[in-house]
């Protein structure tokens, strides 16, 4: 049976996020884009502030927008521990990336960690990109990371991952596994994530979540960006800016507004 709670939609999944996702391998790319674009910077779907906080520490004025009050609660708690200058450069806002309004414009808007794929409908995707166009300053950059769909996974239709083990919030082991089903007609995937762990009394417990995503192929992304007023300047296949290839894990689009 499908889990009923959406990933990022409760306190437990928000608290475990930073323990599971410890890598910052994508940070140098976003930081170098921020350096070339200048600031201020907007991250859509900023989550627990994994990237917002290091960028603010590096001197950028960063706004992070996220729809989950649970993820933002973690980000705000972490931000409260930063020094005054970092806190002053950072703003965390609850909102939907498919419809947001800020009074000011940004030199860089980025959507990391494949979060654009959480927007399932064409209307949401278009609305998000149009909001980006409205909020980007004339010379600004839009950067979006989505995964490169692997034909082997699509052909399998059903993919099991894990178990992977990591230390949870109290240092005890958490065992993660997932089952993902691909709908090739809808270009969607539906995952059930399971975290096995010990509860406060030490007994075995499990938390289960669902995650629905769209997958995009290269030229759908390019068309969407163009239709929403952007010209694609670069497409990278990974965070080291390597050229996009058939077996690249990521598709990272860097675009500017068309004049
Ligand atoms: C994979 S996490 C990425 C978090 C962060 N960007 C990072 O790189 O660590 C996806 C995030 O997207 C957020 N999210 C999902 N749907 C959203 C929406 N419609 N608008 C804004 N945020 C959304 C979730 O709450 C979650 O924090």
Coordinates of N, CA, C and O in Angstrom, one line a residue, residues 6-154:
X6 N 3.4 12.7 2.5 CA 4.3 13.2 1.5 C 5.7 13.4 2.2 O 5.7 13.9 3.3
X7 N 6.7 13.0 1.5 CA 8.1 13.3 2.0 C 8.2 14.8 2.2 O 7.6 15.6 1.4
X8 N 8.8 15.3 3.2 CA 9.0 16.7 3.6 C 7.7 17.2 4.3 O 7.7 18.4 4.7
X9 N 6.7 16.4 4.5 CA 5.5 16.8 5.0 C 5.2 16.6 6.4 O 4.1 16.7 6.9
X10 N 6.3 16.1 7.1 CA 6.1 16.0 8.6 C 7.5 16.3 9.3 O 8.5 16.4 8.6
X11 N 7.4 16.4 10.6 CA 8.6 16.8 11.4 C 9.7 15.7 11.3 O 10.9 16.0 11.1
X12 N 9.3 14.4 11.3 CA 10.3 13.3 11.3 C 11.1 13.4 10.0 O 12.4 13.3 10.1
X13 N 10.5 13.5 8.9 CA 11.2 13.5 7.6 C 12.1 14.7 7.5 O 13.2 14.7 6.9
X14 N 11.6 15.9 8.0 CA 12.4 17.1 7.9 C 13.6 17.0 8.8 O 14.7 17.4 8.4
X15 N 13.5 16.4 10.0 CA 14.6 16.3 11.0 C 15.7 15.4 10.4 O 16.8 15.6 10.7
X16 N 15.2 14.3 9.7 CA 16.2 13.3 9.3 C 17.0 13.8 8.0 O 18.0 13.3 7.7
X17 N 16.4 14.8 7.3 CA 17.0 15.2 6.0 C 18.5 15.5 6.0 O 19.3 14.9 5.2
X18 N 19.0 16.3 7.0 CA 20.4 16.6 7.0 C 21.3 15.4 7.4 O 22.5 15.4 7.1
X19 N 20.7 14.5 8.1 CA 21.5 13.3 8.4 C 21.6 12.3 7.2 O 22.6 11.7 7.1
X20 N 20.6 12.4 6.4 CA 20.7 11.5 5.2 C 21.5 12.2 4.0 O 22.2 11.5 3.3
X21 N 21.2 13.5 3.9 CA 21.8 14.2 2.7 C 22.9 15.1 3.3 O 22.7 16.2 3.7
X22 N 24.1 14.5 3.4 CA 25.2 15.3 3.9 C 26.1 15.9 2.9 O 27.0 16.7 3.2
X23 N 26.0 15.4 1.7 CA 26.9 15.8 0.6 C 26.7 17.3 0.3 O 25.5 17.8 0.2
X24 N 27.8 18.0 0.0 CA 27.7 19.4 -0.5 C 28.4 19.5 -1.8 O 28.9 20.5 -2.2
X25 N 28.4 18.3 -2.6 CA 29.1 18.3 -3.8 C 28.6 19.3 -4.8 O 29.3 19.7 -5.7
X26 N 27.3 19.7 -4.7 CA 26.8 20.7 -5.7 C 27.1 22.2 -5.3 O 26.9 23.1 -6.1
X27 N 27.5 22.4 -4.0 CA 27.6 23.8 -3.5 C 28.6 24.6 -4.4 O 28.3 25.7 -4.7
X28 N 29.8 24.0 -4.7 CA 30.7 24.9 -5.5 C 30.1 25.4 -6.8 O 30.4 26.5 -7.2
X29 N 29.3 24.6 -7.5 CA 28.6 25.1 -8.7 C 27.7 26.3 -8.4 O 27.8 27.3 -9.1
X30 N 26.8 26.1 -7.4 CA 25.9 27.2 -7.1 C 26.6 28.5 -6.7 O 26.3 29.6 -7.0
X31 N 27.7 28.2 -5.9 CA 28.5 29.4 -5.4 C 29.2 30.1 -6.6 O 29.2 31.3 -6.6
X32 N 29.7 29.3 -7.5 CA 30.4 29.9 -8.6 C 29.4 30.7 -9.5 O 29.8 31.7 -10.1
X33 N 28.2 30.1 -9.7 CA 27.2 30.9 -10.4 C 26.8 32.2 -9.7 O 26.6 33.2 -10.3
X34 N 26.7 32.1 -8.4 CA 26.4 33.3 -7.6 C 27.5 34.3 -7.8 O 27.3 35.5 -7.9
X35 N 28.8 33.8 -7.8 CA 29.9 34.8 -8.0 C 29.8 35.4 -9.3 O 30.1 36.6 -9.5
X36 N 29.5 34.7 -10.4 CA 29.5 35.3 -11.7 C 28.2 36.2 -11.9 O 28.3 37.2 -12.6
X37 N 27.1 35.8 -11.2 CA 25.9 36.6 -11.4 C 25.9 37.8 -10.5 O 25.3 38.8 -10.8
X38 N 26.6 37.7 -9.3 CA 26.5 38.7 -8.3 C 25.5 38.3 -7.3 O 25.2 37.1 -7.2
X39 N 24.8 39.2 -6.7 CA 23.7 38.9 -5.7 C 22.7 39.9 -5.9 O 22.9 40.9 -6.7
X40 N 21.6 39.8 -5.3 CA 21.1 38.8 -4.4 C 20.7 37.5 -5.1 O 20.5 37.5 -6.3
X41 N 20.5 36.5 -4.2 CA 20.3 35.1 -4.8 C 19.0 34.6 -4.2 O 18.7 34.8 -3.0
X42 N 18.3 33.8 -5.0 CA 17.0 33.2 -4.5 C 17.1 31.7 -4.8 O 17.4 31.2 -5.9
X43 N 17.0 30.9 -3.7 CA 16.9 29.4 -3.9 C 15.4 29.0 -3.8 O 14.8 29.3 -2.8
X44 N 14.9 28.3 -4.8 CA 13.6 27.7 -4.7 C 13.7 26.3 -4.1 O 14.5 25.6 -4.5
X45 N 12.7 26.1 -3.2 CA 12.7 24.8 -2.5 C 14.0 24.6 -1.7 O 14.7 23.6 -1.8
X46 N 14.2 25.5 -0.8 CA 15.5 25.6 -0.1 C 15.6 24.5 1.1 O 16.7 24.3 1.6
X47 N 14.5 23.9 1.4 CA 14.6 22.9 2.4 C 15.1 23.3 3.8 O 14.8 24.4 4.3
X48 N 16.1 22.5 4.3 CA 16.7 22.8 5.6 C 17.8 23.8 5.5 O 18.6 24.0 6.5
X49 N 18.0 24.4 4.4 CA 19.1 25.4 4.3 C 20.4 24.8 4.0 O 21.5 25.5 4.2
X50 N 20.5 23.6 3.5 CA 21.7 22.9 3.2 C 22.7 23.8 2.4 O 23.9 23.9 2.6
X51 N 22.1 24.6 1.4 CA 22.9 25.4 0.5 C 22.8 26.9 0.9 O 23.7 27.6 0.7
X52 N 21.6 27.3 1.4 CA 21.4 28.7 1.7 C 22.4 29.2 2.7 O 23.0 30.3 2.6
X53 N 22.6 28.4 3.8 CA 23.5 28.8 4.8 C 25.0 29.0 4.4 O 25.6 30.0 4.6
X54 N 25.6 28.0 3.7 CA 26.9 28.2 3.2 C 27.0 29.4 2.3 O 28.1 30.1 2.3
X55 N 26.0 29.7 1.4 CA 26.1 30.8 0.5 C 26.0 32.1 1.3 O 26.7 33.1 1.0
X56 N 25.2 32.2 2.3 CA 25.1 33.4 3.2 C 26.5 33.6 3.9 O 27.0 34.7 4.1
X57 N 27.0 32.4 4.4 CA 28.4 32.5 5.1 C 29.4 33.1 4.1 O 30.3 33.8 4.5
X58 N 29.3 32.7 2.8 CA 30.2 33.2 1.8 C 30.0 34.6 1.4 O 30.7 35.2 0.6
X59 N 29.0 35.3 2.0 CA 28.8 36.7 1.7 C 27.6 37.1 0.9 O 27.4 38.3 0.6
X60 N 26.9 36.1 0.4 CA 25.7 36.4 -0.5 C 24.5 36.7 0.3 O 24.3 36.1 1.4
X61 N 23.7 37.6 -0.2 CA 22.3 37.8 0.4 C 21.4 36.8 -0.2 O 21.3 36.8 -1.5
X62 N 20.9 35.9 0.6 CA 20.2 34.7 0.0 C 18.8 34.7 0.6 O 18.6 34.8 1.8
X63 N 17.8 34.5 -0.3 CA 16.5 34.2 0.1 C 16.2 32.8 -0.2 O 16.5 32.3 -1.3
X64 N 15.6 32.0 0.8 CA 15.3 30.6 0.5 C 13.8 30.5 0.7 O 13.2 31.0 1.6
X65 N 13.1 29.9 -0.3 CA 11.7 29.7 -0.3 C 11.4 28.2 -0.3 O 12.0 27.4 -1.0
X66 N 10.5 27.8 0.6 CA 10.1 26.4 0.7 C 8.7 26.3 1.1 O 8.2 27.1 1.8
X67 N 8.0 25.2 0.6 CA 6.6 25.0 0.9 C 6.4 24.3 2.3 O 5.3 24.3 2.8
X68 N 7.5 23.6 2.8 CA 7.3 22.8 4.0 C 7.7 23.6 5.2 O 8.8 23.9 5.4
X69 N 6.7 23.8 6.1 CA 7.0 24.5 7.4 C 8.0 23.6 8.2 O 8.7 24.1 9.1
X70 N 7.9 22.3 8.0 CA 8.8 21.4 8.8 C 10.3 21.6 8.4 O 11.2 21.7 9.2
X71 N 10.5 21.6 7.0 CA 11.9 21.8 6.6 C 12.4 23.2 7.0 O 13.5 23.4 7.4
X72 N 11.5 24.2 6.8 CA 11.9 25.6 7.2 C 12.2 25.7 8.7 O 13.1 26.5 9.1
X73 N 11.5 24.9 9.5 CA 11.7 25.0 11.0 C 13.2 24.6 11.2 O 13.9 25.1 12.1
X74 N 13.6 23.5 10.5 CA 15.0 23.1 10.7 C 16.0 24.2 10.2 O 17.0 24.5 10.9
X75 N 15.7 24.7 9.1 CA 16.5 25.8 8.5 C 16.6 27.0 9.5 O 17.7 27.5 9.7
X76 N 15.5 27.3 10.0 CA 15.5 28.5 10.9 C 16.3 28.2 12.2 O 17.0 29.1 12.7
X77 N 16.2 27.0 12.7 CA 16.9 26.6 13.9 C 18.4 26.7 13.6 O 19.2 27.2 14.4
X78 N 18.8 26.2 12.4 CA 20.2 26.3 12.1 C 20.7 27.7 11.9 O 21.8 28.1 12.3
X79 N 19.8 28.5 11.3 CA 20.2 29.9 11.0 C 20.4 30.7 12.3 O 21.3 31.6 12.5
X80 N 19.6 30.4 13.3 CA 19.6 31.1 14.6 C 21.0 30.9 15.3 O 21.4 31.7 16.1
X81 N 21.7 29.8 14.9 CA 23.0 29.5 15.5 C 24.1 30.3 14.7 O 25.3 30.2 15.1
X82 N 23.8 30.9 13.6 CA 24.9 31.6 12.9 C 25.1 33.0 13.5 O 24.3 33.5 14.3
X83 N 26.3 33.6 13.1 CA 26.5 34.9 13.6 C 25.6 36.0 13.0 O 24.9 35.7 12.0
X84 N 25.7 37.2 13.6 CA 24.8 38.2 13.2 C 24.8 38.6 11.7 O 23.7 38.8 11.1
X85 N 26.0 38.6 11.1 CA 26.1 39.0 9.7 C 25.4 38.0 8.8 O 24.8 38.3 7.9
X86 N 25.7 36.7 9.1 CA 25.1 35.7 8.3 C 23.5 35.7 8.4 O 22.8 35.7 7.4
X87 N 23.1 35.9 9.6 CA 21.6 36.0 9.9 C 21.0 37.2 9.1 O 20.0 37.1 8.5
X88 N 21.8 38.3 9.0 CA 21.3 39.5 8.3 C 21.2 39.3 6.8 O 20.4 39.9 6.1
X89 N 22.0 38.4 6.3 CA 22.1 38.2 4.8 C 21.1 37.1 4.4 O 20.9 36.9 3.2
X90 N 20.4 36.5 5.3 CA 19.6 35.3 5.0 C 18.1 35.5 5.3 O 17.8 36.0 6.4
X91 N 17.3 35.2 4.4 CA 15.8 35.3 4.6 C 15.2 33.9 4.2 O 15.4 33.4 3.1
X92 N 14.3 33.4 5.1 CA 13.7 32.1 4.8 C 12.2 32.4 4.8 O 11.6 32.9 5.7
X93 N 11.5 32.0 3.7 CA 10.2 32.3 3.4 C 9.4 31.0 3.1 O 9.8 30.2 2.3
X94 N 8.2 30.9 3.7 CA 7.3 29.8 3.4 C 6.5 30.2 2.2 O 5.8 31.2 2.2
X95 N 6.5 29.3 1.1 CA 5.7 29.6 0.0 C 5.9 28.6 -1.1 O 6.7 27.7 -1.0
X96 N 5.1 28.7 -2.1 CA 5.1 27.7 -3.2 C 5.9 28.2 -4.4 O 5.7 29.3 -4.9
X97 N 6.8 27.4 -4.9 CA 7.7 27.8 -6.0 C 6.9 28.0 -7.3 O 7.4 28.6 -8.2
X98 N 5.7 27.5 -7.3 CA 4.9 27.6 -8.6 C 4.1 28.9 -8.5 O 3.3 29.2 -9.5
X99 N 4.2 29.7 -7.5 CA 3.5 31.0 -7.5 C 4.0 31.8 -6.4 O 3.6 31.7 -5.2
X100 N 5.0 32.6 -6.6 CA 5.6 33.4 -5.5 C 5.8 34.9 -6.0 O 5.9 35.2 -7.2
X101 N 5.8 35.8 -5.0 CA 6.0 37.2 -5.3 C 7.0 37.8 -4.3 O 6.8 37.7 -3.1
X102 N 8.0 38.4 -4.8 CA 8.9 39.2 -4.0 C 9.0 40.6 -4.6 O 8.8 40.8 -5.8
X103 N 9.2 41.6 -3.7 CA 9.2 43.0 -4.3 C 10.5 43.2 -5.1 O 10.5 44.0 -6.0
X104 N 11.6 42.5 -4.7 CA 12.9 42.8 -5.4 C 13.2 41.7 -6.4 O 12.6 40.7 -6.4
X105 N 14.2 42.0 -7.2 CA 14.6 41.1 -8.2 C 15.9 40.4 -7.7 O 16.5 40.8 -6.7
X106 N 16.3 39.3 -8.5 CA 17.5 38.5 -8.0 C 18.5 38.4 -9.2 O 18.1 38.3 -10.4
X107 N 19.8 38.3 -8.9 CA 20.8 38.1 -9.9 C 21.0 36.6 -10.2 O 21.4 36.3 -11.3
X108 N 20.6 35.8 -9.3 CA 20.7 34.3 -9.5 C 19.5 33.7 -8.8 O 19.2 34.0 -7.7
X109 N 18.7 32.9 -9.6 CA 17.7 32.1 -9.1 C 18.1 30.6 -9.4 O 18.4 30.3 -10.5
X110 N 18.2 29.8 -8.4 CA 18.6 28.4 -8.7 C 17.6 27.4 -8.0 O 17.0 27.7 -6.9
X111 N 17.4 26.3 -8.7 CA 16.5 25.3 -8.2 C 17.3 24.0 -8.1 O 17.5 23.3 -9.1
X112 N 18.0 23.7 -7.0 CA 18.9 22.5 -6.9 C 18.1 21.3 -6.5 O 16.9 21.2 -6.4
X113 N 18.9 20.2 -6.4 CA 18.4 18.9 -5.8 C 17.1 18.4 -6.5 O 16.3 17.7 -5.9
X114 N 17.0 18.7 -7.8 CA 15.9 18.1 -8.6 C 14.5 18.5 -8.2 O 13.5 17.9 -8.5
X115 N 14.5 19.6 -7.4 CA 13.2 20.0 -6.8 C 12.1 20.4 -7.8 O 10.9 20.3 -7.6
X116 N 12.6 21.0 -9.0 CA 11.6 21.4 -10.0 C 10.7 20.2 -10.4 O 9.5 20.3 -10.7
X117 N 11.3 19.0 -10.3 CA 10.5 17.8 -10.7 C 9.4 17.4 -9.7 O 8.6 16.6 -10.0
X118 N 9.3 18.1 -8.6 CA 8.2 17.9 -7.6 C 6.9 18.6 -8.2 O 5.8 18.2 -7.8
X119 N 7.1 19.5 -9.1 CA 6.0 20.2 -9.7 C 5.5 19.2 -10.8 O 6.1 19.0 -11.8
X120 N 4.3 18.7 -10.6 CA 3.8 17.6 -11.5 C 3.1 18.0 -12.7 O 3.1 17.3 -13.7
X121 N 2.4 19.2 -12.7 CA 1.6 19.6 -13.8 C 2.3 20.6 -14.7 O 3.2 21.4 -14.2
X122 N 1.9 20.7 -16.0 CA 2.4 21.7 -16.9 C 2.2 23.1 -16.3 O 3.0 24.0 -16.4
X123 N 1.0 23.3 -15.8 CA 0.6 24.7 -15.3 C 1.6 25.1 -14.1 O 2.0 26.2 -14.1
X124 N 1.9 24.1 -13.2 CA 2.8 24.4 -12.1 C 4.2 24.7 -12.6 O 4.9 25.7 -12.2
X125 N 4.6 23.9 -13.6 CA 6.0 24.1 -14.1 C 6.1 25.4 -14.8 O 7.0 26.2 -14.6
X126 N 5.1 25.7 -15.7 CA 5.1 27.0 -16.4 C 5.1 28.2 -15.5 O 5.8 29.1 -15.6
X127 N 4.2 28.1 -14.5 CA 4.0 29.2 -13.6 C 5.3 29.4 -12.8 O 5.7 30.6 -12.5
X128 N 6.0 28.4 -12.4 CA 7.2 28.5 -11.7 C 8.3 29.2 -12.5 O 8.9 30.2 -12.1
X129 N 8.4 28.8 -13.8 CA 9.4 29.4 -14.6 C 9.0 30.9 -15.0 O 9.9 31.7 -15.1
X130 N 7.7 31.1 -15.1 CA 7.3 32.5 -15.4 C 7.6 33.4 -14.1 O 8.0 34.6 -14.3
X131 N 7.4 32.9 -13.0 CA 7.7 33.6 -11.7 C 9.2 33.9 -11.7 O 9.7 35.0 -11.3
X132 N 10.0 32.9 -12.1 CA 11.5 33.1 -12.2 C 11.8 34.2 -13.1 O 12.6 35.1 -12.8
X133 N 11.2 34.2 -14.3 CA 11.5 35.3 -15.3 C 11.1 36.7 -14.7 O 11.8 37.6 -14.9
X134 N 10.0 36.7 -14.0 CA 9.6 38.0 -13.5 C 10.5 38.5 -12.4 O 10.7 39.7 -12.2
X135 N 11.1 37.6 -11.7 CA 12.0 38.0 -10.5 C 13.5 38.1 -10.9 O 14.3 38.4 -10.0
X136 N 13.8 37.7 -12.1 CA 15.2 37.7 -12.4 C 15.6 39.1 -13.0 O 14.9 39.7 -13.8
X137 N 16.7 39.7 -12.5 CA 17.2 41.0 -13.0 C 17.7 40.8 -14.4 O 18.0 39.6 -14.8
X138 N 17.7 41.8 -15.2 CA 18.0 41.7 -16.7 C 19.2 40.8 -17.0 O 19.1 40.0 -17.9
X139 N 20.3 41.0 -16.3 CA 21.5 40.2 -16.7 C 21.6 38.9 -15.8 O 22.6 38.2 -15.8
X140 N 20.5 38.6 -15.1 CA 20.6 37.5 -14.1 C 20.6 36.1 -14.7 O 20.3 35.9 -15.9
X141 N 21.0 35.1 -13.9 CA 21.0 33.7 -14.3 C 20.0 32.9 -13.6 O 19.7 33.1 -12.4
X142 N 19.4 32.0 -14.3 CA 18.5 30.9 -13.8 C 19.3 29.6 -13.9 O 19.8 29.3 -15.0
X143 N 19.4 28.8 -12.8 CA 20.0 27.5 -12.9 C 19.2 26.5 -12.3 O 18.6 26.7 -11.2
X144 N 19.0 25.4 -13.0 CA 18.1 24.3 -12.6 C 18.7 23.0 -12.7 O 19.3 22.6 -13.8
X145 N 18.7 22.2 -11.6 CA 19.2 20.8 -11.7 C 18.0 19.8 -11.7 O 17.2 19.8 -10.8
X146 N 18.0 19.0 -12.7 CA 17.0 17.9 -12.7 C 17.9 16.6 -13.1 O 19.0 16.7 -13.5
X147 N 17.3 15.4 -12.8 CA 18.1 14.2 -13.1 C 17.9 13.9 -14.6 O 16.9 14.2 -15.2
X148 N 18.9 13.2 -15.1 CA 18.9 12.7 -16.5 C 18.2 11.3 -16.5 O 18.7 10.4 -15.9
X149 N 17.0 11.2 -17.0 CA 16.3 9.9 -16.9 C 17.1 8.8 -17.5 O 17.6 8.9 -18.7
X150 N 17.3 7.7 -16.8 CA 18.1 6.5 -17.2 C 17.1 5.5 -17.9 O 16.2 5.1 -17.2
X151 N 17.4 5.2 -19.1 CA 16.5 4.3 -19.8 C 16.4 3.0 -19.1 O 15.3 2.3 -19.1
X152 N 17.5 2.5 -18.5 CA 17.4 1.2 -17.8 C 16.3 1.2 -16.7 O 15.6 0.3 -16.5
X153 N 16.2 2.3 -16.0 CA 15.2 2.4 -14.9 C 13.8 2.5 -15.5 O 12.9 1.9 -15.0
X154 N 13.7 3.3 -16.6 CA 12.4 3.5 -17.2 C 11.9 2.1 -17.7 O 10.7 1.7 -17.6

